[in-house]
């Protein structure tokens, strides 16, 4: 099973700043089958990025994903108030899909 | 419009089983794999597995193999997730969801079902 480790656990930033979230895999993720989800309190998650770098339908272009192999990054170029949430990476390159433990993005 | 409507909250005793339903509407039910994830209170997301509604084929996370069964009834566009031999640490919100993989992907989620395991 591929283990995903996200860092940092909590990121404190202000609106307008740039956020960089990391996701490291215990082994190479096949074909960059890596997704990012956003979850707000009391809501279901929402898909942001798939294939490591492709934005899902309706996702603003301030969200971008990059990386390959074992190291992946989610970047939010300029934080909006609605971006403060928990973010999860997920790999779907092996038959056993797995999620990272999450990064909480909080307002500083 | 596309909707996934899950069954209501459940309270179960340790050792019992629970079966959560996920009724789909607004799209071709057999067209996309249905996934199940869960989230314990204050914790992260845990992938449980998927079912291919067309064939009935399944793929379960290793952690749940032997305890989880995912099925579907195509006549009523409904997917089911049954978890047996419940323990207190199975207390969680259970979600069904699917992703359309045409052009740019889009995900659709059920509202979640809280399963509480308590003696």
JSON list of C-alpha atoms in Angstrom, two decimals:
[
{"chain": "A", "resi": 1, "resn": "UNK", "atom": "CA", "xyz": [0.00, 0.00, 0.00]},
{"chain": "A", "resi": 2, "resn": "UNK", "atom": "CA", "xyz": [1.29, 3.45, -0.91]},
{"chain": "A", "resi": 3, "resn": "UNK", "atom": "CA", "xyz": [1.48, 5.74, 2.12]},
{"chain": "A", "resi": 4, "resn": "UNK", "atom": "CA", "xyz": [1.00, 9.46, 1.48]},
{"chain": "A", "resi": 5, "resn": "UNK", "atom": "CA", "xyz": [2.51, 11.95, 3.93]},
{"chain": "A", "resi": 6, "resn": "UNK", "atom": "CA", "xyz": [1.32, 15.54, 3.77]},
{"chain": "A", "resi": 7, "resn": "UNK", "atom": "CA", "xyz": [3.15, 18.54, 5.14]},
{"chain": "A", "resi": 8, "resn": "UNK", "atom": "CA", "xyz": [2.78, 20.75, 6.95]},
{"chain": "A", "resi": 9, "resn": "UNK", "atom": "CA", "xyz": [0.02, 19.50, 9.21]},
{"chain": "A", "resi": 10, "resn": "UNK", "atom": "CA", "xyz": [-1.25, 23.05, 9.63]},
{"chain": "A", "resi": 11, "resn": "UNK", "atom": "CA", "xyz": [-0.45, 26.09, 7.54]},
{"chain": "A", "resi": 12, "resn": "UNK", "atom": "CA", "xyz": [-1.30, 29.57, 8.84]},
{"chain": "A", "resi": 13, "resn": "UNK", "atom": "CA", "xyz": [-1.49, 32.25, 6.16]},
{"chain": "A", "resi": 14, "resn": "UNK", "atom": "CA", "xyz": [-3.36, 35.46, 5.37]},
{"chain": "A", "resi": 15, "resn": "UNK", "atom": "CA", "xyz": [-5.72, 36.14, 2.47]},
{"chain": "A", "resi": 16, "resn": "UNK", "atom": "CA", "xyz": [-3.75, 37.20, -0.60]},
{"chain": "A", "resi": 17, "resn": "UNK", "atom": "CA", "xyz": [-0.72, 35.08, 0.31]},
{"chain": "A", "resi": 18, "resn": "UNK", "atom": "CA", "xyz": [0.55, 32.07, -1.59]},
{"chain": "A", "resi": 19, "resn": "UNK", "atom": "CA", "xyz": [0.05, 28.59, -0.14]},
{"chain": "A", "resi": 20, "resn": "UNK", "atom": "CA", "xyz": [2.24, 25.60, -0.92]},
{"chain": "A", "resi": 21, "resn": "UNK", "atom": "CA", "xyz": [1.13, 22.17, 0.29]},
{"chain": "A", "resi": 22, "resn": "UNK", "atom": "CA", "xyz": [3.24, 19.05, -0.04]},
{"chain": "A", "resi": 23, "resn": "UNK", "atom": "CA", "xyz": [2.36, 15.39, -0.51]},
{"chain": "A", "resi": 24, "resn": "UNK", "atom": "CA", "xyz": [5.08, 12.74, -0.47]},
{"chain": "A", "resi": 25, "resn": "UNK", "atom": "CA", "xyz": [4.46, 9.11, -1.44]},
{"chain": "A", "resi": 26, "resn": "UNK", "atom": "CA", "xyz": [6.23, 6.07, 0.02]},
{"chain": "A", "resi": 27, "resn": "UNK", "atom": "CA", "xyz": [6.74, 4.77, -3.52]},
{"chain": "A", "resi": 28, "resn": "UNK", "atom": "CA", "xyz": [6.35, 6.16, -6.98]},
{"chain": "A", "resi": 29, "resn": "UNK", "atom": "CA", "xyz": [2.78, 7.00, -7.97]},
{"chain": "A", "resi": 30, "resn": "UNK", "atom": "CA", "xyz": [2.01, 5.38, -11.30]},
{"chain": "A", "resi": 31, "resn": "UNK", "atom": "CA", "xyz": [1.38, 7.77, -14.20]},
{"chain": "A", "resi": 32, "resn": "UNK", "atom": "CA", "xyz": [1.03, 10.69, -11.77]},
{"chain": "A", "resi": 33, "resn": "UNK", "atom": "CA", "xyz": [-2.34, 9.37, -10.66]},
{"chain": "A", "resi": 34, "resn": "UNK", "atom": "CA", "xyz": [-2.49, 11.88, -7.84]},
{"chain": "A", "resi": 35, "resn": "UNK", "atom": "CA", "xyz": [-5.50, 13.98, -6.86]},
{"chain": "A", "resi": 36, "resn": "UNK", "atom": "CA", "xyz": [-6.12, 16.81, -4.42]},
{"chain": "A", "resi": 37, "resn": "UNK", "atom": "CA", "xyz": [-9.37, 17.40, -2.53]},
{"chain": "A", "resi": 38, "resn": "UNK", "atom": "CA", "xyz": [-10.62, 20.31, -0.45]},
{"chain": "A", "resi": 39, "resn": "UNK", "atom": "CA", "xyz": [-12.94, 19.80, 2.51]},
{"chain": "A", "resi": 40, "resn": "UNK", "atom": "CA", "xyz": [-14.72, 22.45, 4.54]},
{"chain": "A", "resi": 41, "resn": "UNK", "atom": "CA", "xyz": [-16.32, 21.75, 7.93]},
{"chain": "A", "resi": 42, "resn": "UNK", "atom": "CA", "xyz": [-19.57, 19.84, 7.67]},
{"chain": "A", "resi": 43, "resn": "UNK", "atom": "CA", "xyz": [-19.22, 19.33, 3.92]},
{"chain": "A", "resi": 44, "resn": "UNK", "atom": "CA", "xyz": [-18.21, 16.49, 1.64]},
{"chain": "A", "resi": 45, "resn": "UNK", "atom": "CA", "xyz": [-14.81, 16.81, 0.00]},
{"chain": "A", "resi": 46, "resn": "UNK", "atom": "CA", "xyz": [-14.45, 18.43, -3.43]},
{"chain": "A", "resi": 47, "resn": "UNK", "atom": "CA", "xyz": [-12.07, 17.35, -6.16]},
{"chain": "A", "resi": 48, "resn": "UNK", "atom": "CA", "xyz": [-9.62, 20.10, -7.12]},
{"chain": "A", "resi": 49, "resn": "UNK", "atom": "CA", "xyz": [-6.82, 18.45, -9.09]},
{"chain": "A", "resi": 50, "resn": "UNK", "atom": "CA", "xyz": [-6.42, 15.11, -10.85]},
{"chain": "A", "resi": 51, "resn": "UNK", "atom": "CA", "xyz": [-3.52, 13.61, -12.78]},
{"chain": "A", "resi": 52, "resn": "UNK", "atom": "CA", "xyz": [-1.24, 15.66, -10.52]},
{"chain": "A", "resi": 53, "resn": "UNK", "atom": "CA", "xyz": [-1.80, 18.88, -12.47]},
{"chain": "A", "resi": 54, "resn": "UNK", "atom": "CA", "xyz": [-5.18, 19.00, -14.20]},
{"chain": "A", "resi": 55, "resn": "UNK", "atom": "CA", "xyz": [-7.89, 21.16, -12.65]},
{"chain": "A", "resi": 56, "resn": "UNK", "atom": "CA", "xyz": [-11.31, 19.61, -12.18]},
{"chain": "A", "resi": 57, "resn": "UNK", "atom": "CA", "xyz": [-14.40, 21.25, -13.63]},
{"chain": "A", "resi": 58, "resn": "UNK", "atom": "CA", "xyz": [-15.17, 24.63, -12.10]},
{"chain": "A", "resi": 59, "resn": "UNK", "atom": "CA", "xyz": [-11.96, 24.95, -10.09]},
{"chain": "A", "resi": 60, "resn": "UNK", "atom": "CA", "xyz": [-10.43, 28.45, -10.18]},
{"chain": "A", "resi": 61, "resn": "UNK", "atom": "CA", "xyz": [-7.06, 28.82, -11.85]},
{"chain": "A", "resi": 62, "resn": "UNK", "atom": "CA", "xyz": [-5.45, 30.04, -8.63]},
{"chain": "A", "resi": 63, "resn": "UNK", "atom": "CA", "xyz": [-5.27, 26.31, -7.76]},
{"chain": "A", "resi": 64, "resn": "UNK", "atom": "CA", "xyz": [-2.46, 24.42, -9.44]},
{"chain": "A", "resi": 65, "resn": "UNK", "atom": "CA", "xyz": [-0.84, 21.05, -8.96]},
{"chain": "A", "resi": 66, "resn": "UNK", "atom": "CA", "xyz": [2.59, 19.80, -9.87]},
{"chain": "A", "resi": 67, "resn": "UNK", "atom": "CA", "xyz": [4.98, 16.94, -9.27]},
{"chain": "A", "resi": 68, "resn": "UNK", "atom": "CA", "xyz": [5.64, 13.37, -10.28]},
{"chain": "A", "resi": 69, "resn": "UNK", "atom": "CA", "xyz": [7.07, 10.17, -8.89]},
{"chain": "A", "resi": 70, "resn": "UNK", "atom": "CA", "xyz": [6.94, 10.56, -5.13]},
{"chain": "A", "resi": 71, "resn": "UNK", "atom": "CA", "xyz": [6.73, 14.34, -4.62]},
{"chain": "A", "resi": 72, "resn": "UNK", "atom": "CA", "xyz": [3.67, 16.41, -5.36]},
{"chain": "A", "resi": 73, "resn": "UNK", "atom": "CA", "xyz": [2.61, 19.97, -4.60]},
{"chain": "A", "resi": 74, "resn": "UNK", "atom": "CA", "xyz": [-0.65, 21.89, -4.47]},
{"chain": "A", "resi": 75, "resn": "UNK", "atom": "CA", "xyz": [-0.22, 25.65, -4.86]},
{"chain": "A", "resi": 76, "resn": "UNK", "atom": "CA", "xyz": [-2.86, 28.28, -4.24]},
{"chain": "A", "resi": 77, "resn": "UNK", "atom": "CA", "xyz": [-1.50, 31.44, -5.82]},
{"chain": "A", "resi": 78, "resn": "UNK", "atom": "CA", "xyz": [-3.48, 34.07, -3.91]},
{"chain": "A", "resi": 79, "resn": "UNK", "atom": "CA", "xyz": [-5.59, 32.89, -1.01]},
{"chain": "A", "resi": 80, "resn": "UNK", "atom": "CA", "xyz": [-9.24, 33.86, -0.93]},
{"chain": "A", "resi": 81, "resn": "UNK", "atom": "CA", "xyz": [-11.24, 33.69, 2.32]},
{"chain": "A", "resi": 82, "resn": "UNK", "atom": "CA", "xyz": [-13.12, 30.63, 1.03]},
{"chain": "A", "resi": 83, "resn": "UNK", "atom": "CA", "xyz": [-9.87, 28.69, 0.52]},
{"chain": "A", "resi": 84, "resn": "UNK", "atom": "CA", "xyz": [-9.29, 28.11, 4.22]},
{"chain": "A", "resi": 85, "resn": "UNK", "atom": "CA", "xyz": [-10.10, 24.44, 4.64]},
{"chain": "A", "resi": 86, "resn": "UNK", "atom": "CA", "xyz": [-8.47, 21.02, 4.93]},
{"chain": "A", "resi": 87, "resn": "UNK", "atom": "CA", "xyz": [-6.71, 19.62, 1.86]},
{"chain": "A", "resi": 88, "resn": "UNK", "atom": "CA", "xyz": [-6.09, 15.94, 1.12]},
{"chain": "A", "resi": 89, "resn": "UNK", "atom": "CA", "xyz": [-4.00, 14.26, -1.52]},
{"chain": "A", "resi": 90, "resn": "UNK", "atom": "CA", "xyz": [-5.04, 10.86, -2.85]},
{"chain": "A", "resi": 91, "resn": "UNK", "atom": "CA", "xyz": [-3.26, 8.40, -5.10]},
{"chain": "A", "resi": 92, "resn": "UNK", "atom": "CA", "xyz": [-5.19, 6.17, -7.48]},
{"chain": "A", "resi": 93, "resn": "UNK", "atom": "CA", "xyz": [-2.28, 4.66, -9.37]},
{"chain": "A", "resi": 94, "resn": "UNK", "atom": "CA", "xyz": [-2.36, 1.37, -7.53]},
{"chain": "A", "resi": 95, "resn": "UNK", "atom": "CA", "xyz": [-5.34, -0.86, -6.91]},
{"chain": "A", "resi": 96, "resn": "UNK", "atom": "CA", "xyz": [-5.33, 0.27, -3.27]},
{"chain": "A", "resi": 97, "resn": "UNK", "atom": "CA", "xyz": [-6.21, 3.94, -3.36]},
{"chain": "A", "resi": 98, "resn": "UNK", "atom": "CA", "xyz": [-4.98, 5.92, -0.34]},
{"chain": "A", "resi": 99, "resn": "UNK", "atom": "CA", "xyz": [-5.37, 9.40, 1.13]},
{"chain": "A", "resi": 100, "resn": "UNK", "atom": "CA", "xyz": [-2.85, 11.53, 2.92]},
{"chain": "A", "resi": 101, "resn": "UNK", "atom": "CA", "xyz": [-3.66, 12.63, 6.45]},
{"chain": "A", "resi": 102, "resn": "UNK", "atom": "CA", "xyz": [-4.53, 16.17, 5.39]},
{"chain": "A", "resi": 103, "resn": "UNK", "atom": "CA", "xyz": [-3.18, 19.72, 5.72]},
{"chain": "A", "resi": 104, "resn": "UNK", "atom": "CA", "xyz": [-5.29, 22.28, 7.51]},
{"chain": "A", "resi": 105, "resn": "UNK", "atom": "CA", "xyz": [-5.02, 25.72, 5.95]},
{"chain": "A", "resi": 106, "resn": "UNK", "atom": "CA", "xyz": [-6.04, 28.28, 8.55]},
{"chain": "A", "resi": 107, "resn": "UNK", "atom": "CA", "xyz": [-6.30, 32.06, 8.63]},
{"chain": "A", "resi": 108, "resn": "UNK", "atom": "CA", "xyz": [-3.36, 33.74, 10.33]},
{"chain": "B", "resi": 1, "resn": "UNK", "atom": "CA", "xyz": [-29.40, 17.29, -12.01]},
{"chain": "B", "resi": 2, "resn": "UNK", "atom": "CA", "xyz": [-27.01, 14.68, -10.69]},
{"chain": "B", "resi": 3, "resn": "UNK", "atom": "CA", "xyz": [-27.77, 13.55, -7.15]},
{"chain": "B", "resi": 4, "resn": "UNK", "atom": "CA", "xyz": [-26.54, 10.93, -4.75]},
{"chain": "B", "resi": 5, "resn": "UNK", "atom": "CA", "xyz": [-28.88, 10.46, -1.80]},
{"chain": "B", "resi": 6, "resn": "UNK", "atom": "CA", "xyz": [-27.69, 8.28, 1.05]},
{"chain": "B", "resi": 7, "resn": "UNK", "atom": "CA", "xyz": [-29.69, 6.51, 3.70]},
{"chain": "B", "resi": 8, "resn": "UNK", "atom": "CA", "xyz": [-30.11, 7.97, 7.16]},
{"chain": "B", "resi": 9, "resn": "UNK", "atom": "CA", "xyz": [-28.00, 7.80, 10.28]},
{"chain": "B", "resi": 10, "resn": "UNK", "atom": "CA", "xyz": [-27.60, 4.45, 12.01]},
{"chain": "B", "resi": 11, "resn": "UNK", "atom": "CA", "xyz": [-26.77, 3.39, 15.55]},
{"chain": "B", "resi": 12, "resn": "UNK", "atom": "CA", "xyz": [-25.41, -0.12, 15.88]},
{"chain": "B", "resi": 13, "resn": "UNK", "atom": "CA", "xyz": [-24.02, -2.31, 18.62]},
{"chain": "B", "resi": 14, "resn": "UNK", "atom": "CA", "xyz": [-20.51, -3.77, 18.41]},
{"chain": "B", "resi": 15, "resn": "UNK", "atom": "CA", "xyz": [-20.48, -6.96, 16.39]},
{"chain": "B", "resi": 16, "resn": "UNK", "atom": "CA", "xyz": [-23.50, -5.98, 14.29]},
{"chain": "B", "resi": 17, "resn": "UNK", "atom": "CA", "xyz": [-23.59, -5.07, 10.59]},
{"chain": "B", "resi": 18, "resn": "UNK", "atom": "CA", "xyz": [-24.70, -1.93, 8.83]},
{"chain": "B", "resi": 19, "resn": "UNK", "atom": "CA", "xyz": [-25.82, -1.45, 5.23]},
{"chain": "B", "resi": 20, "resn": "UNK", "atom": "CA", "xyz": [-25.71, 2.06, 3.79]},
{"chain": "B", "resi": 21, "resn": "UNK", "atom": "CA", "xyz": [-27.46, 2.87, 0.52]},
{"chain": "B", "resi": 22, "resn": "UNK", "atom": "CA", "xyz": [-26.62, 5.48, -2.09]},
{"chain": "B", "resi": 23, "resn": "UNK", "atom": "CA", "xyz": [-29.38, 6.24, -4.61]},
{"chain": "B", "resi": 24, "resn": "UNK", "atom": "CA", "xyz": [-28.23, 7.87, -7.83]},
{"chain": "B", "resi": 25, "resn": "UNK", "atom": "CA", "xyz": [-30.23, 10.04, -10.20]},
{"chain": "B", "resi": 26, "resn": "UNK", "atom": "CA", "xyz": [-29.64, 12.41, -13.08]},
{"chain": "B", "resi": 27, "resn": "UNK", "atom": "CA", "xyz": [-27.00, 10.36, -14.89]},
{"chain": "B", "resi": 28, "resn": "UNK", "atom": "CA", "xyz": [-26.31, 6.86, -16.23]},
{"chain": "B", "resi": 29, "resn": "UNK", "atom": "CA", "xyz": [-25.74, 4.87, -13.05]},
{"chain": "B", "resi": 30, "resn": "UNK", "atom": "CA", "xyz": [-23.76, 2.15, -14.80]},
{"chain": "B", "resi": 31, "resn": "UNK", "atom": "CA", "xyz": [-21.39, 4.63, -16.40]},
{"chain": "B", "resi": 32, "resn": "UNK", "atom": "CA", "xyz": [-19.04, 5.39, -13.52]},
{"chain": "B", "resi": 33, "resn": "UNK", "atom": "CA", "xyz": [-17.44, 3.50, -10.66]},
{"chain": "B", "resi": 34, "resn": "UNK", "atom": "CA", "xyz": [-18.95, 4.28, -7.25]},
{"chain": "B", "resi": 35, "resn": "UNK", "atom": "CA", "xyz": [-16.47, 4.84, -4.45]},
{"chain": "B", "resi": 36, "resn": "UNK", "atom": "CA", "xyz": [-16.95, 4.71, -0.71]},
{"chain": "B", "resi": 37, "resn": "UNK", "atom": "CA", "xyz": [-14.88, 6.64, 1.82]},
{"chain": "B", "resi": 38, "resn": "UNK", "atom": "CA", "xyz": [-15.34, 7.22, 5.51]},
{"chain": "B", "resi": 39, "resn": "UNK", "atom": "CA", "xyz": [-14.33, 9.88, 7.99]},
{"chain": "B", "resi": 40, "resn": "UNK", "atom": "CA", "xyz": [-14.16, 9.27, 11.72]},
{"chain": "B", "resi": 41, "resn": "UNK", "atom": "CA", "xyz": [-15.00, 12.25, 13.94]},
{"chain": "B", "resi": 42, "resn": "UNK", "atom": "CA", "xyz": [-12.26, 14.88, 13.66]},
{"chain": "B", "resi": 43, "resn": "UNK", "atom": "CA", "xyz": [-10.16, 12.60, 11.47]},
{"chain": "B", "resi": 44, "resn": "UNK", "atom": "CA", "xyz": [-9.11, 12.37, 7.83]},
{"chain": "B", "resi": 45, "resn": "UNK", "atom": "CA", "xyz": [-10.55, 10.57, 4.84]},
{"chain": "B", "resi": 46, "resn": "UNK", "atom": "CA", "xyz": [-10.22, 6.81, 4.48]},
{"chain": "B", "resi": 47, "resn": "UNK", "atom": "CA", "xyz": [-10.84, 5.11, 1.15]},
{"chain": "B", "resi": 48, "resn": "UNK", "atom": "CA", "xyz": [-12.85, 1.89, 1.49]},
{"chain": "B", "resi": 49, "resn": "UNK", "atom": "CA", "xyz": [-13.24, 0.68, -2.06]},
{"chain": "B", "resi": 50, "resn": "UNK", "atom": "CA", "xyz": [-15.23, 0.92, -5.26]},
{"chain": "B", "resi": 51, "resn": "UNK", "atom": "CA", "xyz": [-17.84, -0.98, -7.20]},
{"chain": "B", "resi": 52, "resn": "UNK", "atom": "CA", "xyz": [-18.30, -1.04, -10.95]},
{"chain": "B", "resi": 53, "resn": "UNK", "atom": "CA", "xyz": [-22.09, -0.65, -11.23]},
{"chain": "B", "resi": 54, "resn": "UNK", "atom": "CA", "xyz": [-22.03, -2.09, -14.74]},
{"chain": "B", "resi": 55, "resn": "UNK", "atom": "CA", "xyz": [-20.35, -5.40, -13.95]},
{"chain": "B", "resi": 56, "resn": "UNK", "atom": "CA", "xyz": [-20.68, -5.56, -10.18]},
{"chain": "B", "resi": 57, "resn": "UNK", "atom": "CA", "xyz": [-16.92, -5.94, -9.88]},
{"chain": "B", "resi": 58, "resn": "UNK", "atom": "CA", "xyz": [-15.40, -4.59, -6.69]},
{"chain": "B", "resi": 59, "resn": "UNK", "atom": "CA", "xyz": [-12.07, -3.48, -5.28]},
{"chain": "B", "resi": 60, "resn": "UNK", "atom": "CA", "xyz": [-11.74, -3.16, -1.52]},
{"chain": "B", "resi": 61, "resn": "UNK", "atom": "CA", "xyz": [-9.06, -1.54, 0.61]},
{"chain": "B", "resi": 62, "resn": "UNK", "atom": "CA", "xyz": [-6.97, -4.20, 2.27]},
{"chain": "B", "resi": 63, "resn": "UNK", "atom": "CA", "xyz": [-7.99, -2.96, 5.70]},
{"chain": "B", "resi": 64, "resn": "UNK", "atom": "CA", "xyz": [-11.65, -3.78, 5.05]},
{"chain": "B", "resi": 65, "resn": "UNK", "atom": "CA", "xyz": [-11.34, -7.00, 3.08]},
{"chain": "B", "resi": 66, "resn": "UNK", "atom": "CA", "xyz": [-13.45, -9.70, 4.70]},
{"chain": "B", "resi": 67, "resn": "UNK", "atom": "CA", "xyz": [-15.67, -7.15, 6.45]},
{"chain": "B", "resi": 68, "resn": "UNK", "atom": "CA", "xyz": [-17.00, -4.96, 3.65]},
{"chain": "B", "resi": 69, "resn": "UNK", "atom": "CA", "xyz": [-19.33, -5.86, 0.80]},
{"chain": "B", "resi": 70, "resn": "UNK", "atom": "CA", "xyz": [-20.28, -3.43, -1.94]},
{"chain": "B", "resi": 71, "resn": "UNK", "atom": "CA", "xyz": [-23.24, -4.27, -4.14]},
{"chain": "B", "resi": 72, "resn": "UNK", "atom": "CA", "xyz": [-25.61, -2.51, -6.49]},
{"chain": "B", "resi": 73, "resn": "UNK", "atom": "CA", "xyz": [-29.12, -2.78, -7.85]},
{"chain": "B", "resi": 74, "resn": "UNK", "atom": "CA", "xyz": [-29.15, -1.31, -11.32]},
{"chain": "B", "resi": 75, "resn": "UNK", "atom": "CA", "xyz": [-32.96, -1.48, -11.53]},
{"chain": "B", "resi": 76, "resn": "UNK", "atom": "CA", "xyz": [-33.19, 1.27, -8.92]},
{"chain": "B", "resi": 77, "resn": "UNK", "atom": "CA", "xyz": [-29.79, 2.93, -9.53]},
{"chain": "B", "resi": 78, "resn": "UNK", "atom": "CA", "xyz": [-28.64, 2.28, -6.00]},
{"chain": "B", "resi": 79, "resn": "UNK", "atom": "CA", "xyz": [-25.29, 1.25, -4.58]},
{"chain": "B", "resi": 80, "resn": "UNK", "atom": "CA", "xyz": [-24.85, -0.34, -1.18]},
{"chain": "B", "resi": 81, "resn": "UNK", "atom": "CA", "xyz": [-22.00, -0.65, 1.28]},
{"chain": "B", "resi": 82, "resn": "UNK", "atom": "CA", "xyz": [-22.31, -3.21, 4.04]},
{"chain": "B", "resi": 83, "resn": "UNK", "atom": "CA", "xyz": [-19.80, -3.36, 6.87]},
{"chain": "B", "resi": 84, "resn": "UNK", "atom": "CA", "xyz": [-19.89, -6.28, 9.28]},
{"chain": "B", "resi": 85, "resn": "UNK", "atom": "CA", "xyz": [-18.46, -7.07, 12.70]},
{"chain": "B", "resi": 86, "resn": "UNK", "atom": "CA", "xyz": [-18.68, -3.44, 13.67]},
{"chain": "B", "resi": 87, "resn": "UNK", "atom": "CA", "xyz": [-16.36, -1.98, 16.29]},
{"chain": "B", "resi": 88, "resn": "UNK", "atom": "CA", "xyz": [-16.44, 1.35, 18.08]},
{"chain": "B", "resi": 89, "resn": "UNK", "atom": "CA", "xyz": [-13.71, 2.69, 15.80]},
{"chain": "B", "resi": 90, "resn": "UNK", "atom": "CA", "xyz": [-16.04, 2.17, 12.82]},
{"chain": "B", "resi": 91, "resn": "UNK", "atom": "CA", "xyz": [-18.00, 5.18, 14.07]},
{"chain": "B", "resi": 92, "resn": "UNK", "atom": "CA", "xyz": [-17.73, 7.59, 11.15]},
{"chain": "B", "resi": 93, "resn": "UNK", "atom": "CA", "xyz": [-19.50, 9.42, 8.37]},
{"chain": "B", "resi": 94, "resn": "UNK", "atom": "CA", "xyz": [-19.65, 7.21, 5.30]},
{"chain": "B", "resi": 95, "resn": "UNK", "atom": "CA", "xyz": [-19.74, 8.84, 1.86]},
{"chain": "B", "resi": 96, "resn": "UNK", "atom": "CA", "xyz": [-20.40, 7.51, -1.61]},
{"chain": "B", "resi": 97, "resn": "UNK", "atom": "CA", "xyz": [-19.07, 9.44, -4.58]},
{"chain": "B", "resi": 98, "resn": "UNK", "atom": "CA", "xyz": [-18.17, 9.10, -8.24]},
{"chain": "B", "resi": 99, "resn": "UNK", "atom": "CA", "xyz": [-16.14, 11.04, -10.72]},
{"chain": "B", "resi": 100, "resn": "UNK", "atom": "CA", "xyz": [-16.97, 11.69, -14.33]},
{"chain": "B", "resi": 101, "resn": "UNK", "atom": "CA", "xyz": [-13.82, 11.25, -16.38]},
{"chain": "B", "resi": 102, "resn": "UNK", "atom": "CA", "xyz": [-14.84, 12.93, -19.61]},
{"chain": "B", "resi": 103, "resn": "UNK", "atom": "CA", "xyz": [-12.90, 16.07, -20.61]},
{"chain": "B", "resi": 104, "resn": "UNK", "atom": "CA", "xyz": [-12.28, 17.76, -17.24]},
{"chain": "B", "resi": 105, "resn": "UNK", "atom": "CA", "xyz": [-13.18, 15.57, -14.33]},
{"chain": "B", "resi": 106, "resn": "UNK", "atom": "CA", "xyz": [-16.00, 16.37, -11.93]},
{"chain": "B", "resi": 107, "resn": "UNK", "atom": "CA", "xyz": [-16.95, 14.67, -8.68]},
{"chain": "B", "resi": 108, "resn": "UNK", "atom": "CA", "xyz": [-20.36, 14.09, -7.13]},
{"chain": "B", "resi": 109, "resn": "UNK", "atom": "CA", "xyz": [-20.86, 13.14, -3.50]},
{"chain": "B", "resi": 110, "resn": "UNK", "atom": "CA", "xyz": [-23.62, 11.85, -1.32]},
{"chain": "B", "resi": 111, "resn": "UNK", "atom": "CA", "xyz": [-24.52, 13.82, 1.76]},
{"chain": "B", "resi": 112, "resn": "UNK", "atom": "CA", "xyz": [-22.87, 11.32, 4.07]},
{"chain": "B", "resi": 113, "resn": "UNK", "atom": "CA", "xyz": [-24.32, 8.80, 6.52]},
{"chain": "B", "resi": 114, "resn": "UNK", "atom": "CA", "xyz": [-23.29, 8.84, 10.17]},
{"chain": "B", "resi": 115, "resn": "UNK", "atom": "CA", "xyz": [-22.86, 5.37, 11.58]},
{"chain": "B", "resi": 116, "resn": "UNK", "atom": "CA", "xyz": [-22.41, 5.25, 15.34]},
{"chain": "B", "resi": 117, "resn": "UNK", "atom": "CA", "xyz": [-21.22, 2.04, 16.96]},
{"chain": "B", "resi": 118, "resn": "UNK", "atom": "CA", "xyz": [-21.91, 1.97, 20.66]},
{"chain": "B", "resi": 119, "resn": "UNK", "atom": "CA", "xyz": [-22.93, -0.54, 23.27]}
]
